[in-house]
Coordinates of C-alpha atoms in Angstrom, one line a residue:
L1 CA 0.2 0.7 16.2
A2 CA -1.1 3.3 13.4
M3 CA 2.6 4.5 12.6
L4 CA 2.5 0.2 11.2
I5 CA -1.1 0.6 9.4
Q6 CA 0.6 3.6 7.6
S7 CA 4.2 1.5 6.8
A8 CA 1.7 -1.5 6.1
M9 CA -0.9 0.2 3.6
L10 CA 2.8 1.7 2.2
I11 CA 4.8 -1.7 1.1
A12 CA 1.4 -3.3 0.4
G13 CA 1.0 -0.6 -2.2
I14 CA 4.1 -0.4 -3.5
G15 CA 5.0 -4.2 -3.7
T16 CA 1.7 -4.8 -5.6
L17 CA 3.6 -2.4 -8.2
I18 CA 6.8 -4.3 -8.3
Q19 CA 5.4 -7.9 -8.9
L20 CA 2.9 -6.1 -11.4
F21 CA 5.7 -4.2 -13.5
P22 CA 8.9 -6.1 -13.0
L23 CA 12.1 -4.1 -12.3
F24 CA 14.7 -5.6 -14.2
N25 CA 12.5 -7.9 -15.8
I26 CA 13.4 -10.4 -13.0
V27 CA 11.9 -8.6 -9.4
G28 CA 8.2 -9.7 -10.2
S29 CA 6.7 -11.8 -12.1
G30 CA 4.3 -9.6 -14.6
L31 CA 0.8 -11.4 -12.7
P32 CA -1.8 -9.9 -11.7
I33 CA -0.3 -10.8 -8.0
V34 CA -2.0 -8.4 -4.7
M35 CA 0.7 -7.8 -2.0
G36 CA 0.2 -7.7 1.7
I37 CA 1.9 -7.9 4.9
S38 CA 1.8 -11.6 6.2
F39 CA -0.6 -13.5 8.2
T40 CA 2.7 -16.1 8.3
F41 CA 5.1 -14.8 9.9
V42 CA 2.7 -13.8 13.3
S43 CA 3.2 -16.9 15.5
I44 CA 7.2 -16.3 15.5
L45 CA 7.5 -12.6 15.8
S46 CA 5.1 -13.0 18.4
F47 CA 7.6 -14.6 20.1
I48 CA 10.8 -13.1 19.3
G49 CA 9.5 -9.5 19.8
T50 CA 8.3 -10.3 23.7
Q51 CA 12.3 -12.7 23.8
Y52 CA 14.0 -9.5 22.6
G53 CA 12.0 -6.4 21.9
Y54 CA 10.9 -5.1 18.2
G55 CA 14.8 -4.4 16.6
A56 CA 15.3 -7.5 16.4
I57 CA 12.8 -8.9 14.6
M58 CA 13.1 -5.5 11.9
G59 CA 17.1 -6.8 12.2
A60 CA 15.9 -11.3 11.5
V61 CA 13.2 -9.7 9.0
L62 CA 16.2 -7.6 7.2
I63 CA 18.4 -10.4 6.4
G64 CA 15.5 -13.1 5.7
G65 CA 13.8 -10.6 3.0
L66 CA 17.0 -10.5 1.5
V67 CA 17.5 -15.2 1.8
E68 CA 14.3 -15.7 0.1
G69 CA 15.0 -12.2 -3.2
V70 CA 18.5 -13.8 -3.7
L71 CA 16.5 -17.9 -3.2
G72 CA 14.4 -16.0 -5.5
L73 CA 16.3 -15.6 -8.4
F74 CA 18.0 -18.8 -8.2
A75 CA 14.6 -20.3 -8.8
K76 CA 14.7 -22.1 -11.5
Y77 CA 17.6 -24.3 -9.7
W78 CA 15.4 -25.9 -7.4
I79 CA 11.5 -24.7 -7.8
K80 CA 11.4 -27.7 -9.3
I81 CA 11.9 -29.4 -5.6
I82 CA 8.4 -27.4 -4.3
S83 CA 5.5 -29.8 -6.1
P84 CA 1.9 -28.2 -6.2
I85 CA 0.8 -30.6 -3.5
V86 CA 4.0 -28.4 -1.4
A87 CA 2.6 -25.5 -2.0
A88 CA -1.1 -26.0 -1.5
S89 CA -0.7 -28.1 1.9
V90 CA 1.5 -25.4 3.5
V91 CA -0.8 -22.6 2.3
T92 CA -3.9 -25.2 3.9
A93 CA -1.5 -25.5 7.5
I94 CA -0.8 -21.2 7.6
G95 CA -5.0 -21.1 7.9
F96 CA -5.6 -24.1 10.5
S97 CA -2.9 -21.8 12.5
L98 CA -3.8 -18.7 12.1
L99 CA -7.3 -19.3 13.6
T100 CA -5.9 -19.4 16.9
V101 CA -4.6 -15.7 16.9
G102 CA -8.3 -14.9 15.3
A103 CA -9.7 -16.8 18.2
N104 CA -7.9 -14.5 20.3
S105 CA -8.2 -11.2 19.0
F106 CA -12.1 -12.4 19.1
G107 CA -12.2 -12.4 22.7
G108 CA -10.4 -9.2 22.8
G109 CA -7.6 -9.8 22.4
S110 CA -4.2 -11.7 24.5
G111 CA -3.9 -10.2 27.3
S112 CA -6.6 -8.2 28.0
E113 CA -8.2 -6.7 31.5
N114 CA -12.0 -7.9 28.8
F115 CA -10.7 -11.0 27.9
G116 CA -13.3 -13.0 27.0
S117 CA -16.6 -10.8 28.0
A118 CA -19.7 -10.7 27.1
Q119 CA -18.8 -7.2 26.0
N120 CA -16.4 -9.5 23.5
W121 CA -18.6 -11.8 22.7
I122 CA -21.8 -10.3 21.0
L123 CA -18.6 -8.0 18.9
G124 CA -17.8 -11.0 17.7
S125 CA -20.3 -12.9 16.8
V126 CA -22.1 -10.2 15.5
T127 CA -19.3 -9.5 12.4
L128 CA -19.1 -12.7 11.8
V129 CA -22.7 -13.4 11.0
C130 CA -22.5 -10.8 9.2
C131 CA -19.8 -11.8 6.9
I132 CA -20.5 -15.7 6.9
L133 CA -24.5 -14.1 5.8
F134 CA -23.3 -11.5 2.9
H135 CA -20.9 -14.3 1.9
I136 CA -23.5 -16.6 1.5
F137 CA -26.4 -14.4 0.1
A138 CA -24.1 -11.7 -2.4
K139 CA -24.2 -12.3 -6.2
S140 CA -21.0 -13.4 -7.9
Y141 CA -16.6 -12.2 -6.3
Y142 CA -19.1 -9.5 -4.8
K143 CA -18.8 -12.6 -2.2
Q144 CA -15.3 -11.5 -1.4
L145 CA -16.7 -8.1 0.3
S146 CA -17.5 -10.8 2.9
V147 CA -15.1 -9.8 4.8
L148 CA -15.1 -5.8 4.5
F149 CA -19.5 -5.6 5.1
G150 CA -18.5 -7.4 8.7
L151 CA -15.8 -4.9 9.8
V152 CA -18.7 -2.1 9.1
V153 CA -21.4 -3.9 10.6
G154 CA -18.8 -4.7 13.8
Y155 CA -17.1 -1.5 13.9
I156 CA -20.9 0.7 13.8
L157 CA -21.7 -1.6 16.4
A158 CA -18.8 -1.0 18.2
V159 CA -19.2 2.4 18.4
I160 CA -23.1 2.7 19.3
M161 CA -21.5 0.4 22.5
G162 CA -19.2 3.0 23.7
V163 CA -16.3 1.3 23.4
V164 CA -14.4 3.2 20.2
D165 CA -11.6 5.5 21.7
F166 CA -11.9 7.9 18.9
S167 CA -8.9 10.8 21.3
S168 CA -6.1 9.2 19.1
L169 CA -6.8 11.0 15.8
K170 CA -7.2 14.6 17.5
D171 CA -3.2 14.6 16.4
T172 CA -2.5 12.4 14.0
A173 CA -1.3 14.7 10.7
I174 CA -3.7 14.5 8.1
I175 CA -0.6 13.7 5.7
A176 CA 2.3 12.6 6.5
I177 CA 5.0 9.6 5.0
P178 CA 6.1 6.7 6.7
H179 CA 9.7 6.9 9.0
I180 CA 12.4 5.1 7.8
M181 CA 14.2 3.0 10.9
P182 CA 11.7 4.1 13.6
Y183 CA 13.0 1.3 15.0
K184 CA 16.9 0.3 15.9
M185 CA 17.8 -2.4 14.2
E186 CA 19.0 -6.2 16.2
F187 CA 20.7 -8.8 14.0
R188 CA 19.7 -11.4 17.0
L189 CA 21.4 -15.1 15.3
D190 CA 18.9 -17.6 16.7
A191 CA 16.1 -14.9 15.8
I192 CA 17.3 -14.9 12.3
I193 CA 17.6 -18.3 12.1
S194 CA 14.0 -19.0 12.5
V195 CA 12.9 -16.1 10.5
V196 CA 14.7 -17.3 7.8
L197 CA 13.0 -20.7 7.9
I198 CA 9.7 -19.6 7.9
F199 CA 9.9 -17.4 4.7
L200 CA 11.3 -21.1 3.2
V201 CA 7.4 -21.0 4.1
S202 CA 6.4 -17.9 2.4
A203 CA 8.1 -18.8 -0.2
T204 CA 6.0 -22.1 -0.6
E205 CA 3.4 -20.1 -0.1
T206 CA 4.2 -18.3 -2.9
I207 CA 4.7 -20.7 -6.1
G208 CA 1.4 -21.7 -4.8
D209 CA -0.1 -18.7 -5.2
T210 CA 1.4 -17.9 -8.4
S211 CA 0.8 -21.1 -9.8
A212 CA -2.9 -21.2 -8.9
L213 CA -3.5 -17.6 -10.3
A214 CA -1.9 -18.8 -13.1
A215 CA -3.6 -21.2 -13.8
S216 CA -7.7 -20.8 -13.3
G217 CA -6.8 -16.1 -14.6
L218 CA -4.6 -16.7 -17.5
S219 CA -5.6 -20.8 -17.4
R220 CA -2.2 -21.5 -18.5
D221 CA 0.5 -23.0 -16.4
V222 CA 2.8 -20.7 -14.6
T223 CA 6.3 -20.3 -16.3
V224 CA 9.4 -20.5 -14.1
K225 CA 10.3 -17.5 -15.0
E226 CA 6.9 -16.0 -13.1
T227 CA 7.7 -18.3 -9.7
S228 CA 11.4 -16.8 -9.6
G229 CA 10.6 -13.4 -10.1
S230 CA 7.2 -13.6 -7.7
I231 CA 10.1 -14.7 -5.0
A232 CA 12.4 -12.3 -5.5
C233 CA 9.7 -9.7 -5.1
D234 CA 8.7 -11.3 -2.2
G235 CA 11.9 -11.3 -0.7
F236 CA 13.2 -7.2 -1.6
V237 CA 10.6 -6.1 -0.6
S238 CA 10.2 -7.4 2.8
S239 CA 13.5 -6.4 3.5
L240 CA 12.3 -3.0 2.3
S241 CA 9.0 -3.3 4.5
S242 CA 12.1 -4.0 7.7
V243 CA 13.7 -0.2 6.7
F244 CA 10.3 1.4 7.4
G245 CA 10.0 -1.0 10.4
C246 CA 7.2 -3.0 9.2
L247 CA 6.9 -6.7 8.7
P248 CA 7.4 -9.3 5.4
I249 CA 5.1 -8.6 2.1
T250 CA 3.2 -11.7 0.6
S251 CA 1.2 -12.8 -2.7
F252 CA -2.4 -12.6 -1.0
S253 CA -4.2 -15.7 -1.8
Q254 CA -7.2 -14.4 -1.2
N255 CA -7.0 -12.6 -4.7
V256 CA -6.2 -15.7 -6.6
G257 CA -10.1 -16.8 -5.6
L258 CA -11.2 -13.4 -7.0
V259 CA -9.2 -13.4 -10.1
A260 CA -10.8 -16.9 -10.9
M261 CA -13.9 -15.5 -9.8
T262 CA -13.6 -12.4 -12.2
K263 CA -11.8 -13.5 -14.4
V264 CA -10.2 -9.2 -15.1
V265 CA -6.6 -9.9 -14.7
N266 CA -5.9 -6.3 -16.4
R267 CA -2.2 -5.5 -14.9
F268 CA -3.4 -1.9 -14.3
T269 CA -6.9 -2.4 -12.8
I270 CA -4.8 -4.3 -9.7
A271 CA -2.7 -1.2 -10.8
T272 CA -5.6 1.3 -9.5
G273 CA -5.3 -0.3 -5.8
A274 CA -2.1 -1.1 -5.4
V275 CA -2.2 3.0 -5.4
I276 CA -4.8 3.5 -3.4
M277 CA -3.3 2.1 -0.7
I278 CA 0.0 3.6 -1.5
L279 CA -2.2 7.6 -0.7
A280 CA -3.9 6.1 2.3
G281 CA 0.1 4.6 3.4
I282 CA 1.1 8.7 2.4
F283 CA -2.4 9.9 4.8
P284 CA -1.5 8.6 7.7
I285 CA -6.1 9.8 9.3
F286 CA -6.8 6.2 6.9
G287 CA -3.8 3.9 9.7
A288 CA -5.3 5.7 12.8
L289 CA -9.1 5.1 11.3
L290 CA -7.7 1.4 11.8
A291 CA -6.0 1.5 14.6
T292 CA -9.2 2.1 16.5
L293 CA -10.8 -1.2 15.3
P294 CA -11.8 -2.6 18.5
D295 CA -10.3 -6.5 19.0
A296 CA -13.4 -8.3 19.2
V297 CA -14.0 -7.1 16.0
L298 CA -10.7 -8.2 14.0
G299 CA -11.3 -10.7 15.5
G300 CA -15.1 -11.6 14.3
C301 CA -12.9 -10.2 10.0
T302 CA -9.7 -12.8 10.9
I303 CA -11.4 -15.8 11.6
M304 CA -13.6 -15.5 7.8
M305 CA -10.4 -14.5 6.4
F306 CA -8.4 -17.1 7.8
G307 CA -10.5 -20.0 7.3
T308 CA -10.9 -18.5 3.8
I309 CA -7.4 -19.5 3.6
V310 CA -7.9 -22.5 4.4
V311 CA -10.4 -23.2 2.1
S312 CA -8.0 -21.8 -1.0
G313 CA -4.9 -24.0 0.4
L314 CA -7.4 -27.1 -0.1
Q315 CA -8.8 -26.1 -3.5
M316 CA -5.1 -26.3 -5.0
I317 CA -5.0 -29.2 -3.1

């Protein structure tokens, strides 16, 4: 888990930099888009993993990412098929479908021995309430820190309750480069087809995010070139992510809301955050520390985050 989190932060940083400063002037949008590991794939990849193992997930992500990347390069030929209302509806549906994932974490994680215990209820509830209260009483763009505030409070409470296991930190290296091909890839046709279909959904979400960001942050319509580059970045960086044993990457809807509130669209400002993510990926202690986070605390945060995605989709509609 710590290794996956380490790789996720590295890939998120690299993907964000490519979005900000496009490769070959075609892969990347040039817009202040922050990239992160996609929630959209959670359900289908969980199913594939239980059926075929993690290697099949990586193989499907590699092929699916390449398909989306190529589609992105030729977006000008099909982009008009996806209307803004379709993209907004997809974002909203994704948010609703992910609420069950957050609920499972809230109870302690699927299959855990103490699922739904009073301890998990207390941790999840305190975390979620702190997120909500901070969002209600914080001013202006500080509201965007509500999830981080709830996570910190929930984590401190978990430490006090003695449910955080720090033993994994003892053997963690101070600095390390994420492994290339940590899992042997397998290529299963049914898994690849399923993941390619979800990549198409992710591309639709990216179209919505890119359009909303240009409208809210730059007060103009997004160009076909920007949309094409954004989708291509999603796809090709997702394939790169699979090489590091990590999951698909996509643009984050939460960042659209942050840009709309702050009007901060300077690419070098966003790049600072990308560099921080890359550094966090090189120093595995960050990943190991995040891996100690109890599922119930994570559930309280993710219910808030997934609810935010629903709201972002409704605003886009």
